[in-house]
CSV table of C-alpha atoms and ligand atoms in Angstrom, one decimal:
chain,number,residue,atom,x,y,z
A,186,UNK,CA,-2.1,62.5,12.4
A,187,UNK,CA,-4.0,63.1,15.6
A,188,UNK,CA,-8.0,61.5,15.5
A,189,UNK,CA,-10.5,63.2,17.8
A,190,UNK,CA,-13.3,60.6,18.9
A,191,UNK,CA,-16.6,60.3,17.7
A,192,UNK,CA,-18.0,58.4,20.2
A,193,UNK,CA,-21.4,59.9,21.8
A,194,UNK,CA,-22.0,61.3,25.3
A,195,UNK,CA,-21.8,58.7,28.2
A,196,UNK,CA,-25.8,58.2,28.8
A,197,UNK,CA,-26.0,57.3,25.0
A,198,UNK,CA,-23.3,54.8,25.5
A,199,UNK,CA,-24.9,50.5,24.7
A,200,UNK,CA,-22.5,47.8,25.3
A,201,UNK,CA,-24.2,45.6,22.7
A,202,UNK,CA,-23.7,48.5,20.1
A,203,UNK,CA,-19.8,48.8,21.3
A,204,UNK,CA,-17.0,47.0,18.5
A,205,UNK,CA,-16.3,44.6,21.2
A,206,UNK,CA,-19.6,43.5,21.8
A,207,UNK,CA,-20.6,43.9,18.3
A,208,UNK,CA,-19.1,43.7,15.0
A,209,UNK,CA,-16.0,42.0,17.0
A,210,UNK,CA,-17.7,39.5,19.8
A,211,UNK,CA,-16.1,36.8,17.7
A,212,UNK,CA,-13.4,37.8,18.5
A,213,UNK,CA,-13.6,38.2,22.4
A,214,UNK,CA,-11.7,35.3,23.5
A,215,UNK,CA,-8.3,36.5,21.5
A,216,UNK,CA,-8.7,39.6,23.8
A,217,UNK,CA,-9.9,38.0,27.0
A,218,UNK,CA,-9.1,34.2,26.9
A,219,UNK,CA,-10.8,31.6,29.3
A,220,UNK,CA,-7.5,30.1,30.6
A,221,UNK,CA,-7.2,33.8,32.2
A,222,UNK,CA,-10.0,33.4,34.6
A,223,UNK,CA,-8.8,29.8,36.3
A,224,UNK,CA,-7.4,31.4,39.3
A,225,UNK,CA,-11.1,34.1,39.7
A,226,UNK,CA,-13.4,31.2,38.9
A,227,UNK,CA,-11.6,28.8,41.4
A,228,UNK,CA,-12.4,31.7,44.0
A,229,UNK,CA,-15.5,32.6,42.9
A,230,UNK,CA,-16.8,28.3,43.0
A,231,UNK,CA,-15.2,28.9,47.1
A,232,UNK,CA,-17.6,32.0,47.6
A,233,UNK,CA,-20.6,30.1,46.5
A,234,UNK,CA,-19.4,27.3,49.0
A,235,UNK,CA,-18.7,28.8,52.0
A,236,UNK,CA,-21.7,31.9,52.1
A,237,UNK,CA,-24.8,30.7,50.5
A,238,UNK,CA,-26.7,29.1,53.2
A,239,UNK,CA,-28.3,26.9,50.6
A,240,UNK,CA,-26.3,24.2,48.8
A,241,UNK,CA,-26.0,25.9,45.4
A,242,UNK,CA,-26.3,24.2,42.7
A,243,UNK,CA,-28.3,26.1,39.9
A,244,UNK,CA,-26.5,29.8,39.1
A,245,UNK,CA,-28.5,32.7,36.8
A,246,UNK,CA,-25.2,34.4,35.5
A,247,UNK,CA,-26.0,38.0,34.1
A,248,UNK,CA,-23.9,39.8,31.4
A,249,UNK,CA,-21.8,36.2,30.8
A,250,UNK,CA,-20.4,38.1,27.9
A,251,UNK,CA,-18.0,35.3,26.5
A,252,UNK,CA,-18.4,32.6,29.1
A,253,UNK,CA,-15.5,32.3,30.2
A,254,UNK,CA,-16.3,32.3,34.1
A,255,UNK,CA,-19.0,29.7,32.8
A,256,UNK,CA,-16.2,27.8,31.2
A,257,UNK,CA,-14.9,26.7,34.9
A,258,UNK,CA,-18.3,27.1,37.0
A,259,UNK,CA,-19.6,24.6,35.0
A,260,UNK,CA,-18.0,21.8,36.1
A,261,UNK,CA,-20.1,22.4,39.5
A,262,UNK,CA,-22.7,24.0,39.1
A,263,UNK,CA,-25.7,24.2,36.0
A,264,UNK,CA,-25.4,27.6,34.8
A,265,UNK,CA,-27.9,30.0,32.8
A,266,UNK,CA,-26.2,32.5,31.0
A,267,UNK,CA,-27.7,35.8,30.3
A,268,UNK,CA,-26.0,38.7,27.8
A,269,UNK,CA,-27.4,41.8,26.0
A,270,UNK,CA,-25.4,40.6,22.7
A,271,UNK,CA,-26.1,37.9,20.7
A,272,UNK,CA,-22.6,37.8,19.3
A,273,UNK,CA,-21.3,37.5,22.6
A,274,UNK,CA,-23.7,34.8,23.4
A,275,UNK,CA,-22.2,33.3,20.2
A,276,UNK,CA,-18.9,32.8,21.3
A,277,UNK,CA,-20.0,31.8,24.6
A,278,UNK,CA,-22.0,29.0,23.1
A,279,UNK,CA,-18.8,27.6,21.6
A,280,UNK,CA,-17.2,27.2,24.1
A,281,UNK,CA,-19.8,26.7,26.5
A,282,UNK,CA,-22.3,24.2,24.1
A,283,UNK,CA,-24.0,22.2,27.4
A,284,UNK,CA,-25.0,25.7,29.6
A,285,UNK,CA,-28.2,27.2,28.7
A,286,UNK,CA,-28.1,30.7,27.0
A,287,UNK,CA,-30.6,33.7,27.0
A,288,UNK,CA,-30.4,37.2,25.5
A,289,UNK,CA,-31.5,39.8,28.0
A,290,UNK,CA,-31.1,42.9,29.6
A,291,UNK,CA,-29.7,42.5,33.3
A,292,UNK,CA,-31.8,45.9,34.3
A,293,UNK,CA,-35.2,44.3,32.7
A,294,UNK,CA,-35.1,40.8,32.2
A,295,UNK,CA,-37.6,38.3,34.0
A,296,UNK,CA,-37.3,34.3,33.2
A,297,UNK,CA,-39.7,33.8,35.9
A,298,UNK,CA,-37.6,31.1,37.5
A,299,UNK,CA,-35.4,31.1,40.7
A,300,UNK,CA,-32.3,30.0,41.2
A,301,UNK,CA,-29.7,29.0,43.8
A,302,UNK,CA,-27.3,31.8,43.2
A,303,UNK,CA,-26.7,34.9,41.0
A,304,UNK,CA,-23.6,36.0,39.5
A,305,UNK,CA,-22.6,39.4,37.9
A,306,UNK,CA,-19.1,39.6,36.9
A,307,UNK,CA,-17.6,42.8,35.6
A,308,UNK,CA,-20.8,43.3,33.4
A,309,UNK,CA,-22.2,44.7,36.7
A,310,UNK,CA,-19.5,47.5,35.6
A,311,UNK,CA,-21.9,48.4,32.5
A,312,UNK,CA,-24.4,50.3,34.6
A,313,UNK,CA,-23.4,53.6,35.0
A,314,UNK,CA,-26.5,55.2,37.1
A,315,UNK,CA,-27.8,54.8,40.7
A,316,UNK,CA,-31.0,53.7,39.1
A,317,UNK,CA,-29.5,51.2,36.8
A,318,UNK,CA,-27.7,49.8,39.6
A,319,UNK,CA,-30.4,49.3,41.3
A,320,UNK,CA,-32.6,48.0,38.6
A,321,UNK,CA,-29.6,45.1,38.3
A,322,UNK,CA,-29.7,44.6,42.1
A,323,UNK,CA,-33.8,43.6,41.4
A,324,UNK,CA,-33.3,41.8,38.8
A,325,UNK,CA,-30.8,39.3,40.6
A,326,UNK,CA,-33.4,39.8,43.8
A,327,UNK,CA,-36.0,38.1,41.8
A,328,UNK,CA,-34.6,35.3,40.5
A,329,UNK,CA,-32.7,34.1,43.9
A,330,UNK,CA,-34.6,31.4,46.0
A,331,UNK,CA,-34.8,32.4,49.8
A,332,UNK,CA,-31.6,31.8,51.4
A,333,UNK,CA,-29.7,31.9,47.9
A,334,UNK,CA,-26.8,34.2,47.6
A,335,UNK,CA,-25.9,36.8,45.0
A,336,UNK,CA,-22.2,38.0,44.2
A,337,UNK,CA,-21.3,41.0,42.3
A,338,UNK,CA,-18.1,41.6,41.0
A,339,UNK,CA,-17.4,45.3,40.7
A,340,UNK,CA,-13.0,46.0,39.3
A,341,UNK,CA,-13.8,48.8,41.4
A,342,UNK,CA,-15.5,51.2,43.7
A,343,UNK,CA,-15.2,54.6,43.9
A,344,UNK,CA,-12.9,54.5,47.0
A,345,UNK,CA,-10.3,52.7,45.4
A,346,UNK,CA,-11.1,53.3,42.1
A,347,UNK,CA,-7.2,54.3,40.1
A,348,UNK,CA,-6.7,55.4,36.4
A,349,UNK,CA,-4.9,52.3,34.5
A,350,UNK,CA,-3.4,51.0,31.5
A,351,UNK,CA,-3.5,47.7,30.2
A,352,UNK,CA,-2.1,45.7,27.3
A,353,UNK,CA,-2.6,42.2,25.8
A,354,UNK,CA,-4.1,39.8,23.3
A,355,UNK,CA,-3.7,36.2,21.7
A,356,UNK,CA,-3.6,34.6,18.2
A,357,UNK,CA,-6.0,32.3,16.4
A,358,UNK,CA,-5.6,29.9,14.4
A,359,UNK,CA,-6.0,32.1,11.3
A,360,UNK,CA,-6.4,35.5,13.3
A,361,UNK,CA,-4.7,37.5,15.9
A,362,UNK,CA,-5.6,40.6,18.5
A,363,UNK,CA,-3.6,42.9,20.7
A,364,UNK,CA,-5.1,45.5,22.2
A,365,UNK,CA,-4.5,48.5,24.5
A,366,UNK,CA,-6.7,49.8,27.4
A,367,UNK,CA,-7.1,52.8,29.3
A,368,UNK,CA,-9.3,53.6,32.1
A,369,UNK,CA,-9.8,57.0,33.5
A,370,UNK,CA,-11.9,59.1,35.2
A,371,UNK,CA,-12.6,62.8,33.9
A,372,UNK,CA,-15.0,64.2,36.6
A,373,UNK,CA,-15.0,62.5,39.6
A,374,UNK,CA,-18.1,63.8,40.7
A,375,UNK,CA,-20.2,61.8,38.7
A,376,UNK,CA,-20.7,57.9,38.1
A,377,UNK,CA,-19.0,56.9,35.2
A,378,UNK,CA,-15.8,56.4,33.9
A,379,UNK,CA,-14.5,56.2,30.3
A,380,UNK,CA,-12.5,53.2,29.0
A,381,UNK,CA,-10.5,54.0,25.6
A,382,UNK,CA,-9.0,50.4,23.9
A,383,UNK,CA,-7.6,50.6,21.0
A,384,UNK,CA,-7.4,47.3,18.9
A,385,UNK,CA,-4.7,46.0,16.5
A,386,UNK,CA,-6.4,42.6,14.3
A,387,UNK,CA,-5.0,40.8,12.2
A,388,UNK,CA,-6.5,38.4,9.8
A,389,UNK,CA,-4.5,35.8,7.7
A,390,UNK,CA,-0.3,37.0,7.3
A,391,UNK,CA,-1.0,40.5,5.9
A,392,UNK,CA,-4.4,41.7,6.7
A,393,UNK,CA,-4.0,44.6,9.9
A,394,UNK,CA,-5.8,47.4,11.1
A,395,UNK,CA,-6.6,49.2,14.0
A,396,UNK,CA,-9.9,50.1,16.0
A,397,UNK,CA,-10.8,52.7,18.7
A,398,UNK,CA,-14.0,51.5,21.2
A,399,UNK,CA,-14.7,53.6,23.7
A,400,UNK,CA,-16.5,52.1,26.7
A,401,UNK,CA,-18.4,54.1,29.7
A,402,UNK,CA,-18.3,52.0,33.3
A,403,UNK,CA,-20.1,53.1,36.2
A,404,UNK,CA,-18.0,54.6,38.8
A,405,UNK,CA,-20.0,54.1,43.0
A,406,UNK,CA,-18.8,54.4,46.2
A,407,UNK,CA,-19.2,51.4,48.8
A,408,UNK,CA,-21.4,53.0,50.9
A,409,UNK,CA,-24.2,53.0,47.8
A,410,UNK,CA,-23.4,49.4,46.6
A,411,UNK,CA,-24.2,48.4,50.7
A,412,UNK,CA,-27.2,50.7,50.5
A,413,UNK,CA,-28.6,49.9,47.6
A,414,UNK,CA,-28.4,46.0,48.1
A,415,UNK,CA,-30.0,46.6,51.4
A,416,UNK,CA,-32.9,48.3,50.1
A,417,UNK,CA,-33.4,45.7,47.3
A,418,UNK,CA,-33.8,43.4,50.6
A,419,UNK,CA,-30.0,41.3,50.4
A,420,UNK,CA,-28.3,41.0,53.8
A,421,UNK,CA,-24.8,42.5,51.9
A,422,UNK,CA,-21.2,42.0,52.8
A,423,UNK,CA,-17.8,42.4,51.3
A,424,UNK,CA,-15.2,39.7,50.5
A,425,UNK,CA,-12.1,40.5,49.0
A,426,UNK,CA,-9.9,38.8,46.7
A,427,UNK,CA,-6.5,38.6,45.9
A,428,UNK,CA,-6.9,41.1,43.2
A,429,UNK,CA,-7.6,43.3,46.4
A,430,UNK,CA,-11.1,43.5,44.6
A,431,UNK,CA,-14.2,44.1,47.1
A,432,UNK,CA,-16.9,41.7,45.7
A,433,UNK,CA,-20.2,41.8,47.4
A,434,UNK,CA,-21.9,38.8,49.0
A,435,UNK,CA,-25.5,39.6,49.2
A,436,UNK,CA,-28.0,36.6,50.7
A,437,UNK,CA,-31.6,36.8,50.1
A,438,UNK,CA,-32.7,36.1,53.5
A,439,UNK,CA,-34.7,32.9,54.0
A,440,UNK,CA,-38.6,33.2,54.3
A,441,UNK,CA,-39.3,34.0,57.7
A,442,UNK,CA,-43.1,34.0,57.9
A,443,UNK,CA,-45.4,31.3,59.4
B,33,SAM,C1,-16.5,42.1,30.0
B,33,SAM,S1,-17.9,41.3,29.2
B,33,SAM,C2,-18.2,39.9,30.3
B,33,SAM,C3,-17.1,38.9,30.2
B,33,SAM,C4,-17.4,37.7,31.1
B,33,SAM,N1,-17.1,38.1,32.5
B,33,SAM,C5,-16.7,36.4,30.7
B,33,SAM,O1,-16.5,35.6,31.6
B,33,SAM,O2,-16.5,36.2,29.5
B,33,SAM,C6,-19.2,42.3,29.6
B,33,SAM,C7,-20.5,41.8,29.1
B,33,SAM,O3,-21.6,42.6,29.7
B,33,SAM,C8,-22.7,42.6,28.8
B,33,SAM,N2,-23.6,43.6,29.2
B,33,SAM,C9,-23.4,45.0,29.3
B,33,SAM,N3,-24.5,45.5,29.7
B,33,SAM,C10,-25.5,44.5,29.9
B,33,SAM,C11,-26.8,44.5,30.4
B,33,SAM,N4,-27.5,45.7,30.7
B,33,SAM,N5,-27.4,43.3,30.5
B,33,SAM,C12,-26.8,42.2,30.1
B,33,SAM,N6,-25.5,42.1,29.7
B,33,SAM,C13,-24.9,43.3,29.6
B,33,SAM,C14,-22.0,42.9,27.4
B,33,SAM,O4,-22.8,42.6,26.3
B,33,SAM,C15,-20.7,42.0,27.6
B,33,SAM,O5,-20.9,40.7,27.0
């Protein structure tokens, strides 16, 4: 029996109205568990170290989804954690109960605070125009103090962007998820990329069905991340990991005038 997809066009794709983030964020951590992100976190706390030119000790995380970045960090730092969903923020909260948690939109949101450091995972991967890009950029701009750093963490930019195909999942105590995903790119001449998973959940010993979500990521080429952080005002670099990821490490320069 074949299925054709429902799902709308990409620029009327919402994260917080996707199954994942939605009806299912309660179940985020039997697809994506925190115990996966030691080895990134560890990495990410050595970043933070060695380029902020600040000691940092407070961090604005934006699109913290299910905390599970937080869950390390927070051993070092005090973290704020920002998401579009509130189920997300949900299951972030349980396993993150000390961090503080805000619902917000990473293009838009203003808490009218600074911080020593901002930190966009691969929710950064959620805006899929220039503009929107940007708009993130601004938002992280205005909430790090002078001398603060920001890191983004893109799974890819254009230049080394590949079509991929990933499996996985965990069980509960009383539930269970695999899942399969897909990434690929059908017109490389624009910014966005489609994600297809496809969810198998089981609840109790006999309850299982399946779920397609289809995701749209935004697709840029180094050259526009540089750019783009530049214009925003960040002195940008690129540091890469040993996921051969290129993160950018972007400080707000400290406040030169008298
Ligand atoms: C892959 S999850 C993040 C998982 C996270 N790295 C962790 O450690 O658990 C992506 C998250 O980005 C959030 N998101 C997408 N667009 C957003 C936006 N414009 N503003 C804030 N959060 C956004 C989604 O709601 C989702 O929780």
């Amino acid at each position: 029996m074949s299925q054709e997809s429902s799902q709308p066009n990409p620029s009327a794709f919402r994260p917080e109205s996707s199954k994942l983030y939605g009806e299912f964020a309660s179940w985020w951590h039997l697809l994506s568990a925190p115990e996966e992100y030691e080895e990134e976190a560890t990495f990410f706390h050595q970043v933070f170290l060695k380029h902020s030119k600040i000691p940092p000790q407070t961090i604005l995380e934006l699109g913290s989804g299910g905390g599970n970045n937080a869950s390390y960090l927070k051993a070092h730092f005090q973290l704020t954690l920002v998401d579009l969903s509130e189920g997300m923020l949900a299951a972030s909260r349980l396993l993150n109960p000390t961090c503080e948690h805000l619902q917000g939109d990473m293009r838009t949101v203003r808490l009218h605070r600074l911080f020593d450091a901002v930190f966009i995972h691969d929710a950064i991967m959620y805006m899929t125009t220039m503009e929107d890009l940007q708009r993130a950029m601004e938002t992280a701009y205005v909430h790090c103090r002078a001398g603060g750093m920001v890191l983004l963490v893109p799974d890819c930019v254009r230049e080394n962007f590949t079509s991929t195909t990933e499996h996985g999942g965990h069980d509960g105590t009383d539930r269970a998820l695999r899942y399969l995903e897909w990434s690929y790119d059908p017109d490389e001449n624009d910014t966005t990329g489609v994600m297809d998973f496809v969810y198998v959940l089981r609840e109790g010993k006999d309850k299982v069905w399946v779920e397609h979500d289809r995701h749209i990521f935004g697709i840029f080429k180094r050259a526009d991340w540089l750019r783009l952080l530049k214009e925003v005002g960040f002195e940008p670099k690129i540091v890469v990991d040993s996921y051969n990821r290129e993160l950018f490490v972007a400080i707000k320069p400290k406040d030169t005038t008298p």
